[in-house]
Coordinates of C-alpha atoms and ligand atoms in Angstrom, one line a residue:
M1 CA -42.8 13.7 -2.1
K2 CA -44.7 10.4 -2.7
K3 CA -44.7 9.0 -6.2
T4 CA -47.9 9.1 -8.1
K5 CA -48.3 7.6 -11.6
N6 CA -46.3 9.3 -14.3
E7 CA -44.1 11.1 -11.9
N8 CA -40.9 9.4 -12.8
K9 CA -38.9 12.6 -12.7
V10 CA -35.9 13.6 -10.7
Q11 CA -34.6 17.1 -10.5
V12 CA -31.0 17.5 -9.3
C13 CA -30.0 21.0 -8.0
I14 CA -26.4 22.0 -7.6
D15 CA -24.4 25.2 -7.2
R16 CA -20.7 25.4 -8.1
D17 CA -20.0 27.4 -4.9
F18 CA -22.0 25.2 -2.5
T19 CA -19.6 22.4 -1.8
I20 CA -19.7 19.8 1.0
S21 CA -16.0 19.1 1.0
K22 CA -13.1 18.0 -1.1
V23 CA -13.2 14.2 -1.3
D24 CA -10.5 12.5 0.8
E25 CA -9.3 9.9 -1.6
R26 CA -9.0 7.4 1.4
I27 CA -12.8 7.1 1.2
F28 CA -12.2 4.6 -1.6
G29 CA -10.1 2.3 0.6
S30 CA -10.4 -1.4 1.0
F31 CA -9.4 -4.2 3.4
I32 CA -7.4 -7.4 3.3
E33 CA -7.7 -9.6 6.4
H34 CA -6.0 -12.9 7.1
L35 CA -9.3 -14.7 6.5
G36 CA -10.4 -17.4 4.1
R37 CA -8.6 -16.9 0.7
A38 CA -8.1 -13.1 0.9
V39 CA -4.3 -13.4 1.4
Y40 CA -3.5 -17.0 0.5
E41 CA -4.8 -17.8 -3.0
G42 CA -6.0 -14.2 -3.2
I43 CA -3.2 -11.7 -3.3
Y44 CA -0.4 -14.3 -2.6
Q45 CA -0.1 -17.6 -4.3
P46 CA 3.5 -18.7 -4.9
G47 CA 3.8 -21.2 -7.7
N48 CA 0.6 -20.0 -9.4
K49 CA 1.0 -19.2 -13.1
F50 CA 0.0 -15.5 -12.4
A51 CA 2.4 -15.1 -9.5
D52 CA 5.5 -12.9 -9.7
K53 CA 8.8 -14.0 -8.1
N54 CA 7.5 -12.9 -4.7
G55 CA 4.3 -15.0 -5.0
Y56 CA 2.1 -11.9 -5.5
R57 CA -0.8 -12.5 -8.0
K58 CA -0.1 -10.1 -10.9
D59 CA -3.6 -10.6 -12.4
V60 CA -5.2 -9.5 -9.0
M61 CA -2.8 -6.6 -8.7
K62 CA -3.9 -5.4 -12.1
L63 CA -7.6 -5.4 -11.1
I64 CA -6.7 -3.6 -7.8
Q65 CA -4.8 -0.9 -9.9
E66 CA -7.8 -0.6 -12.2
I67 CA -9.8 0.5 -9.1
N68 CA -7.0 2.7 -7.9
V69 CA -7.4 1.6 -4.3
P70 CA -5.7 4.4 -2.2
I71 CA -5.4 2.5 1.2
V72 CA -5.7 -1.1 2.3
R73 CA -6.6 -2.0 5.9
Y74 CA -4.6 -5.0 7.3
P75 CA -4.3 -7.6 8.9
G76 CA -7.8 -7.7 10.4
G77 CA -10.6 -7.5 11.3
N78 CA -11.4 -10.1 13.9
F79 CA -8.1 -11.8 13.1
V80 CA -6.0 -9.0 14.6
S81 CA -7.4 -9.5 18.1
S82 CA -5.3 -12.6 18.8
F83 CA -2.5 -11.9 16.4
N84 CA 1.2 -11.6 17.3
W85 CA 2.7 -9.4 14.7
E86 CA 6.3 -10.7 15.4
D87 CA 5.1 -14.2 14.1
S88 CA 4.7 -12.6 10.7
V89 CA 8.3 -11.3 10.2
G90 CA 11.7 -12.8 9.7
P91 CA 12.7 -15.9 7.8
K92 CA 9.6 -17.7 6.6
K93 CA 10.9 -21.1 7.7
D94 CA 11.1 -19.9 11.3
R95 CA 7.6 -18.4 11.4
P96 CA 5.1 -20.3 13.6
R97 CA 1.9 -22.0 12.5
R98 CA -0.8 -20.8 14.9
I99 CA -4.3 -21.7 15.9
E100 CA -6.3 -18.7 14.6
L101 CA -9.1 -18.2 17.0
A102 CA -11.3 -15.7 15.2
W103 CA -12.1 -17.8 12.2
G104 CA -11.3 -21.3 13.5
V105 CA -8.4 -22.0 11.1
V106 CA -4.6 -22.5 11.0
E107 CA -2.5 -19.4 10.1
T108 CA 0.9 -20.3 8.6
N109 CA 2.3 -16.7 8.7
Q110 CA 4.0 -17.2 5.3
F111 CA 2.7 -13.8 4.3
G112 CA 3.2 -11.1 6.9
L113 CA 3.9 -7.5 7.7
D114 CA 7.0 -7.0 5.5
E115 CA 5.4 -8.9 2.6
F116 CA 2.3 -6.7 3.0
M117 CA 4.3 -3.5 2.8
D118 CA 6.2 -4.7 -0.2
W119 CA 2.9 -5.7 -1.9
C120 CA 1.4 -2.3 -1.1
K121 CA 4.3 -0.6 -2.8
K122 CA 4.1 -2.7 -5.9
C123 CA 0.3 -2.2 -6.0
G124 CA 0.6 1.6 -5.6
T125 CA -1.5 1.7 -2.4
Q126 CA -1.0 2.8 1.2
P127 CA -1.3 0.7 4.4
M128 CA -3.7 1.2 7.2
Y129 CA -2.3 -1.1 9.9
A130 CA -4.4 -2.5 12.8
V131 CA -2.8 -3.4 16.2
N132 CA -4.1 -6.1 18.5
L133 CA -5.9 -4.6 21.5
G134 CA -7.7 -7.9 22.3
T135 CA -5.2 -10.4 23.6
R136 CA -2.4 -7.9 23.7
G137 CA -1.9 -4.2 24.7
I138 CA -0.1 -1.0 24.6
D139 CA 3.4 -2.5 24.8
D140 CA 3.0 -4.5 21.6
A141 CA 1.3 -1.5 19.9
K142 CA 4.3 0.6 20.8
N143 CA 6.8 -2.1 19.5
V144 CA 5.1 -2.5 16.1
V145 CA 5.1 1.3 15.5
E146 CA 8.8 1.2 16.3
Y147 CA 9.4 -1.8 14.0
C148 CA 7.6 0.1 11.1
N149 CA 8.4 3.7 11.6
S150 CA 11.7 4.2 13.5
K151 CA 15.0 4.7 11.8
G152 CA 17.3 2.2 13.6
G153 CA 19.6 1.8 16.5
T154 CA 16.9 0.4 18.8
K155 CA 15.6 -3.1 19.2
Y156 CA 12.5 -3.3 16.9
A157 CA 13.8 -0.9 14.2
D158 CA 17.0 -3.0 14.1
M159 CA 14.8 -6.1 13.8
R160 CA 13.3 -4.7 10.6
I161 CA 16.7 -3.8 9.3
K162 CA 17.9 -7.3 10.0
N163 CA 14.9 -8.6 8.1
G164 CA 16.1 -6.7 5.0
V165 CA 14.2 -3.4 5.2
K166 CA 16.6 -0.5 5.8
D167 CA 14.3 2.5 5.5
P168 CA 11.3 2.9 7.9
Y169 CA 7.9 2.3 6.3
G170 CA 6.4 5.5 7.8
I171 CA 2.9 3.9 8.2
K172 CA 0.6 6.9 8.7
L173 CA -2.7 5.4 9.7
W174 CA -3.2 3.0 12.6
C175 CA -6.4 1.2 13.9
L176 CA -6.5 0.8 17.6
G177 CA -7.9 -2.8 17.6
N178 CA -11.0 -4.1 15.9
E179 CA -14.7 -4.2 17.0
M180 CA -13.8 -4.3 20.6
D181 CA -17.4 -4.1 21.8
G182 CA -18.3 -7.4 20.1
P183 CA -18.7 -10.5 22.3
W184 CA -17.3 -12.5 19.4
Q185 CA -14.0 -10.5 19.6
T186 CA -11.1 -12.2 21.3
G187 CA -10.5 -10.1 24.4
H188 CA -13.5 -7.9 23.9
L189 CA -13.9 -5.0 26.4
T190 CA -16.4 -2.7 28.0
A191 CA -16.6 0.8 26.7
E192 CA -14.7 2.2 29.7
E193 CA -12.0 -0.6 29.5
Y194 CA -11.5 0.0 25.7
G195 CA -11.6 3.8 26.0
R196 CA -8.8 3.7 28.5
K197 CA -6.8 1.2 26.5
A198 CA -7.2 3.1 23.2
D199 CA -6.3 6.3 24.9
L200 CA -3.0 4.9 26.3
A201 CA -2.2 3.0 23.1
G202 CA -2.8 6.1 21.0
Q203 CA -0.7 8.2 23.4
I204 CA 2.3 5.8 23.5
M205 CA 2.2 5.1 19.7
K206 CA 2.2 8.8 19.0
L207 CA 5.2 9.2 21.3
V208 CA 7.1 6.7 19.1
D209 CA 6.0 8.6 16.0
P210 CA 4.1 11.9 16.4
T211 CA 3.1 12.0 12.8
I212 CA 0.8 9.0 12.8
E213 CA -3.0 9.1 12.9
T214 CA -5.2 6.7 15.0
V215 CA -8.6 5.3 14.5
A216 CA -10.6 4.1 17.5
C217 CA -13.3 1.4 17.4
G218 CA -16.8 2.6 17.3
S219 CA -19.7 0.1 17.7
S220 CA -19.4 -3.0 15.5
N221 CA -22.7 -2.0 13.9
L222 CA -25.8 0.0 14.4
T223 CA -27.7 -2.8 16.1
M224 CA -25.3 -3.3 19.0
P225 CA -27.2 -2.6 22.2
T226 CA -24.5 -0.3 23.4
F227 CA -24.4 1.8 20.2
G228 CA -24.3 5.5 21.2
N229 CA -23.1 5.0 24.8
W230 CA -20.1 3.1 23.4
E231 CA -19.1 6.0 21.1
R232 CA -19.6 8.6 23.8
T233 CA -17.6 6.8 26.4
V234 CA -14.7 6.0 24.1
L235 CA -14.5 9.6 22.9
E236 CA -14.7 10.9 26.5
C237 CA -11.8 8.7 27.4
A238 CA -9.6 9.0 24.3
Y239 CA -10.4 12.2 22.6
D240 CA -6.9 13.7 22.6
N241 CA -5.1 10.6 21.3
I242 CA -7.4 9.6 18.5
D243 CA -8.2 11.2 15.1
Y244 CA -11.0 9.1 13.7
L245 CA -13.8 6.9 15.1
S246 CA -14.7 3.8 13.1
L247 CA -18.1 2.7 11.8
H248 CA -18.9 -0.8 10.4
Q249 CA -22.0 -2.0 8.6
Y250 CA -23.0 -4.9 6.4
Y251 CA -26.4 -5.3 4.8
G252 CA -28.2 -8.4 3.5
N253 CA -31.3 -9.4 1.6
A254 CA -32.1 -12.9 2.9
E255 CA -35.8 -12.0 2.7
H256 CA -35.7 -11.2 -1.0
D257 CA -37.2 -7.9 -0.4
T258 CA -35.4 -5.6 -2.9
P259 CA -37.1 -2.3 -2.2
N260 CA -36.3 -2.5 1.5
F261 CA -32.8 -3.9 0.8
L262 CA -32.1 -0.9 -1.5
A263 CA -33.4 1.5 1.2
N264 CA -30.5 0.6 3.4
S265 CA -28.7 3.7 2.1
V266 CA -31.2 5.6 4.2
A267 CA -30.2 3.6 7.2
M268 CA -26.5 4.2 6.4
D269 CA -27.2 8.0 6.0
Q270 CA -28.8 8.1 9.5
F271 CA -26.0 6.0 11.0
I272 CA -23.4 8.5 9.8
S273 CA -25.4 11.5 11.0
Q274 CA -25.8 9.9 14.4
V275 CA -22.1 9.2 14.9
V276 CA -21.2 12.7 13.7
S277 CA -23.6 14.1 16.4
I278 CA -22.0 12.0 19.1
C279 CA -18.5 13.2 18.1
D280 CA -19.6 16.8 18.1
Y281 CA -21.4 16.4 21.5
V282 CA -18.2 15.2 23.1
K283 CA -16.2 18.0 21.4
A284 CA -18.6 20.5 22.9
V285 CA -18.7 19.2 26.4
K286 CA -14.9 18.8 26.4
R287 CA -14.5 22.3 24.9
K288 CA -12.2 20.9 22.2
K289 CA -11.2 22.6 18.9
K290 CA -10.3 19.4 17.1
D291 CA -13.0 17.5 15.2
I292 CA -13.1 13.7 15.3
N293 CA -13.9 12.5 11.8
L294 CA -15.2 9.2 10.7
S295 CA -13.5 6.1 9.3
F296 CA -16.2 3.8 7.8
D297 CA -13.6 1.0 7.7
E298 CA -15.9 -1.9 7.0
W299 CA -18.9 -1.7 4.8
N300 CA -20.5 -4.0 2.2
V301 CA -23.3 -6.5 1.5
W302 CA -22.6 -9.7 3.4
Y303 CA -25.1 -12.6 3.7
H304 CA -24.8 -14.9 0.7
S305 CA -22.2 -17.2 2.2
N306 CA -23.6 -17.4 5.8
E307 CA -25.2 -20.8 5.4
Q308 CA -22.4 -22.5 3.6
D309 CA -19.8 -21.1 6.2
K310 CA -21.7 -22.9 9.0
K311 CA -20.5 -26.2 7.4
L312 CA -16.8 -25.4 7.3
E313 CA -14.3 -27.8 8.8
K314 CA -12.2 -26.3 11.6
W315 CA -8.4 -25.8 11.8
V316 CA -7.6 -26.0 8.2
E317 CA -5.6 -23.5 6.1
H318 CA -7.3 -20.7 4.2
P319 CA -10.7 -22.4 3.4
H320 CA -13.3 -20.9 1.1
Q321 CA -14.8 -18.6 3.7
L322 CA -17.1 -15.6 3.4
E323 CA -17.1 -16.1 -0.4
D324 CA -20.2 -14.1 -1.2
I325 CA -21.1 -14.3 -4.9
Y326 CA -22.6 -10.9 -5.5
N327 CA -25.6 -10.3 -7.7
F328 CA -26.8 -7.3 -9.7
E329 CA -29.0 -5.8 -6.9
D330 CA -26.0 -5.9 -4.6
A331 CA -24.2 -3.6 -7.0
L332 CA -27.1 -1.2 -6.8
L333 CA -26.9 -1.0 -3.0
V334 CA -23.1 -0.7 -3.1
G335 CA -23.5 2.2 -5.5
S336 CA -26.0 3.9 -3.2
M337 CA -23.7 3.3 -0.2
L338 CA -20.9 5.0 -2.1
I339 CA -23.2 8.0 -2.9
T340 CA -24.2 8.2 0.7
M341 CA -20.6 8.4 1.9
L342 CA -19.7 11.0 -0.7
R343 CA -22.7 13.1 0.5
H344 CA -21.0 13.0 4.0
A345 CA -17.5 13.8 2.6
D346 CA -17.1 16.6 5.2
R347 CA -16.9 14.0 8.0
V348 CA -16.3 10.6 6.4
K349 CA -12.6 10.8 5.5
I350 CA -11.7 7.1 5.4
A351 CA -13.8 4.1 4.2
C352 CA -12.9 0.5 3.4
L353 CA -15.0 -1.7 1.3
A354 CA -14.7 -5.0 3.1
Q355 CA -13.0 -6.8 1.7
L356 CA -10.9 -6.7 -1.5
V357 CA -10.2 -10.3 -2.8
N358 CA -12.3 -13.5 -2.4
V359 CA -13.7 -12.7 1.0
I360 CA -16.9 -10.6 0.6
A361 CA -15.0 -9.0 -2.3
P362 CA -15.2 -7.2 -5.6
I363 CA -12.4 -9.5 -7.0
M364 CA -12.5 -13.3 -7.1
T365 CA -9.8 -15.7 -8.0
S366 CA -9.3 -19.4 -8.8
D367 CA -6.1 -21.1 -9.7
T368 CA -6.8 -20.3 -13.4
G369 CA -7.9 -16.6 -13.3
A370 CA -9.3 -13.5 -11.6
W371 CA -12.6 -11.8 -12.4
R372 CA -14.7 -8.8 -11.4
Q373 CA -17.9 -9.4 -9.3
T374 CA -20.9 -7.1 -9.9
I375 CA -20.0 -4.8 -7.1
F376 CA -16.6 -4.1 -8.7
Y377 CA -18.1 -1.6 -11.1
P378 CA -19.7 1.0 -8.8
Y379 CA -16.6 0.8 -6.5
M380 CA -14.2 1.2 -9.4
Q381 CA -16.1 4.0 -11.1
T382 CA -16.5 6.1 -8.0
S383 CA -12.9 5.7 -7.1
V384 CA -11.7 6.6 -10.6
Y385 CA -14.2 9.5 -11.3
G386 CA -15.3 10.6 -7.8
R387 CA -12.3 12.6 -6.8
G388 CA -12.7 16.4 -6.5
E389 CA -15.2 18.6 -4.6
V390 CA -18.6 17.1 -3.6
L391 CA -21.3 19.6 -4.5
N392 CA -24.2 20.0 -2.2
T393 CA -26.6 17.9 -4.3
V394 CA -30.3 18.5 -3.7
V395 CA -32.4 15.7 -5.2
K396 CA -36.1 16.4 -5.7
V397 CA -37.6 13.0 -6.3
P398 CA -40.6 10.9 -5.2
T399 CA -40.0 8.5 -2.3
Y400 CA -41.4 5.1 -1.2
E401 CA -42.1 3.7 2.2
S402 CA -39.5 1.4 3.6
K403 CA -38.6 0.0 7.0
H404 CA -36.0 2.8 7.4
G405 CA -38.6 5.5 6.6
D406 CA -39.2 7.3 3.3
A407 CA -36.6 6.2 0.7
P408 CA -35.9 8.3 -2.4
Y409 CA -36.3 6.4 -5.7
V410 CA -33.1 8.0 -6.9
D411 CA -29.9 8.4 -4.9
C412 CA -27.6 11.0 -6.5
V413 CA -24.4 13.0 -5.9
V414 CA -22.3 15.4 -8.1
V415 CA -18.6 15.7 -7.8
A416 CA -16.7 18.5 -9.5
D417 CA -13.0 18.2 -10.3
E418 CA -12.3 21.8 -11.2
E419 CA -8.6 21.1 -11.7
N420 CA -9.3 18.6 -14.5
E421 CA -12.4 20.4 -15.7
A422 CA -14.6 17.4 -15.1
V423 CA -18.0 17.0 -13.4
T424 CA -19.5 13.6 -12.6
L425 CA -23.0 12.7 -11.6
F426 CA -23.5 9.4 -9.9
A427 CA -27.1 8.1 -9.6
V428 CA -28.9 4.9 -8.7
N429 CA -32.5 4.5 -9.9
K430 CA -34.0 2.1 -7.3
N431 CA -37.4 1.8 -9.1
L432 CA -37.6 -1.7 -10.3
E433 CA -40.1 -1.0 -13.2
D434 CA -39.8 2.6 -14.3
D435 CA -37.1 4.7 -16.0
F436 CA -36.7 8.1 -14.4
E437 CA -36.1 11.3 -16.4
L438 CA -33.4 13.4 -14.8
T439 CA -32.8 17.2 -15.2
C440 CA -29.9 19.2 -13.8
D441 CA -29.3 22.9 -14.3
L442 CA -25.6 23.0 -15.3
R443 CA -25.5 26.6 -16.6
Q444 CA -22.6 27.4 -14.2
F445 CA -20.7 24.8 -16.2
A446 CA -21.8 26.3 -19.4
D447 CA -19.1 24.8 -21.7
Y448 CA -19.3 21.3 -20.3
K449 CA -20.6 18.5 -22.5
V450 CA -21.5 14.9 -21.8
V451 CA -18.5 12.7 -22.5
E452 CA -20.0 9.5 -21.2
H453 CA -23.1 8.0 -19.6
S454 CA -22.3 4.5 -18.3
V455 CA -25.2 2.3 -17.1
L456 CA -25.1 -0.9 -15.1
T457 CA -28.5 -2.6 -15.4
H458 CA -29.8 -6.2 -15.8
K459 CA -33.2 -7.8 -16.3
D460 CA -32.4 -10.3 -13.5
L461 CA -31.8 -8.8 -10.1
E462 CA -30.0 -12.0 -9.1
A463 CA -27.6 -12.1 -12.1
V464 CA -24.0 -12.8 -11.2
N465 CA -20.5 -12.9 -12.8
T466 CA -18.6 -16.2 -12.7
E467 CA -15.2 -17.3 -14.0
E468 CA -17.0 -18.9 -17.0
N469 CA -19.3 -15.9 -17.6
P470 CA -17.3 -12.9 -16.2
D471 CA -19.1 -10.2 -18.2
N472 CA -22.7 -11.1 -17.5
V473 CA -23.2 -8.0 -15.4
K474 CA -21.1 -5.0 -16.6
P475 CA -21.6 -1.4 -17.5
V476 CA -22.7 -0.5 -21.0
D477 CA -22.3 2.8 -22.8
A478 CA -25.6 4.8 -22.8
T479 CA -24.2 8.2 -23.8
K480 CA -27.2 8.7 -26.1
N481 CA -29.4 8.8 -22.9
S482 CA -27.9 12.1 -21.8
K483 CA -27.5 15.5 -23.4
V484 CA -26.9 19.2 -22.3
T485 CA -29.2 21.7 -24.1
K486 CA -28.9 25.4 -23.2
G487 CA -27.1 24.4 -20.0
I488 CA -29.7 21.9 -18.8
L489 CA -28.6 18.3 -18.5
T490 CA -31.4 15.8 -19.4
S491 CA -30.9 12.1 -19.0
T492 CA -32.8 8.9 -18.7
L493 CA -31.9 6.7 -15.7
P494 CA -33.2 3.2 -16.7
A495 CA -35.3 1.2 -14.1
R496 CA -33.0 -0.5 -11.6
S497 CA -29.7 1.0 -12.7
W498 CA -26.4 2.4 -11.5
N499 CA -25.4 5.5 -13.6
V500 CA -22.2 7.5 -14.1
I501 CA -22.7 10.6 -16.2
R502 CA -19.4 12.3 -17.0
L503 CA -19.2 15.9 -18.3
A504 CA -16.1 17.8 -19.3
K505 CA -15.1 20.9 -21.1
Ligands
AHR601 O1 -15.0 -8.4 7.3 C1 -15.3 -9.6 8.0 C2 -15.4 -9.4 9.5 O2 -16.5 -8.6 9.8 C3 -14.3 -8.6 10.2 O3 -13.2 -9.5 10.5 C4 -14.9 -8.1 11.4 O4 -14.2 -6.9 11.8 C5 -16.3 -7.9 11.1 O5 -17.2 -8.4 12.0

């Protein structure tokens, strides 16, 4: 449906019984890598006025709890592919300083595996731990599972107990390496080599602890020349010993072309559908019963810091690296990406916004404080209000031409939380000039009323939040924009806006 003048209308059609899937809360996960100031000066800064007795930043923890982040992927990323996990445990004074090859810095190992697990517990989140399949292999993968998940009486479990942790951590979710197709990855592999290594690593790790789940690397992004064949080959080699296949994707707007930038949710939607097709193709030819689901374990906007990162000095400790300062339009795309993943909740079971603090992150810190970037808001609001059943949301709306094909002016999804008697509609209006009038037949939710309509909008697409001006871009209450009359929700979605319309009994 192409837009003609005065057709700024969107009709949202749902049915209470037509559901896509229950949302797996891990779709609201995030990522902390030993990179830049994510760990050091991000979540961990002994001596800082906000640090607790362990050195964890309490102000940062509070913001993470506000988002209610269910899982955090760690310790990389590219970092993991030359990392020795043993360097990061035991007395801090004995831990080695290492040349860190992925990011050209020095790693002090003063924050490691045991600190991360302790920090997760204090934050109220769960770990997603990645093993090194770059410079290392199945033996080390086996040992780290033993260190984390075995009771004791054997070498690595006893090492954990000696380090002061009596009970096993029981880490459930394990990544089998990171972006192993990428030539930039330390120890990168061909699809056959990686498929075989992932298969064996998954098998041996599951022998140590049969309750764990494993995530194999898919392509590093959709533009990799091997995309498709890589996924197929890895699945053919490792189907029985993996549970999820990963997707990674970052978008940028260096060309200052906002309509095309915001249309990236169409590209993301196609990417997810293509990977689902490959998983199901291999399932069919292998005559398998089990589905391989998706772990979109790196996604975000990333381009603002590219130029300044080229000037970084090498071999220093935790420099300001990948510190994208997000603007208002980035928040719109992040909102659309979240909607896209929710619309695929039947197959996307895990997703990690990359990353969480300072490094391409919703939360920034300085020595004197922590603040929310623009992208914090759609991420926080979907995590807090987007749990329940995703309804099959049909969106009748005009489209515009983009380099990814026809893009809808409005992205939208509805999540129903029957248990808590709440229905939430998330929508992005990508039209830069015009408001859109939304209607949605809610007669099946007859006694539900609008409790809140929150809007994030700004006249300046490039507006940002800073430590001095942290509330420049933040949601405002627009509940007067929405009402339910005779079971029909009507609402105004302002031009260029992220909307959360909450209904309850
Ligand atoms: O998140 C930043 C980097 O992006 C990760 O280390 C890597 O996996 C990806 O290329």
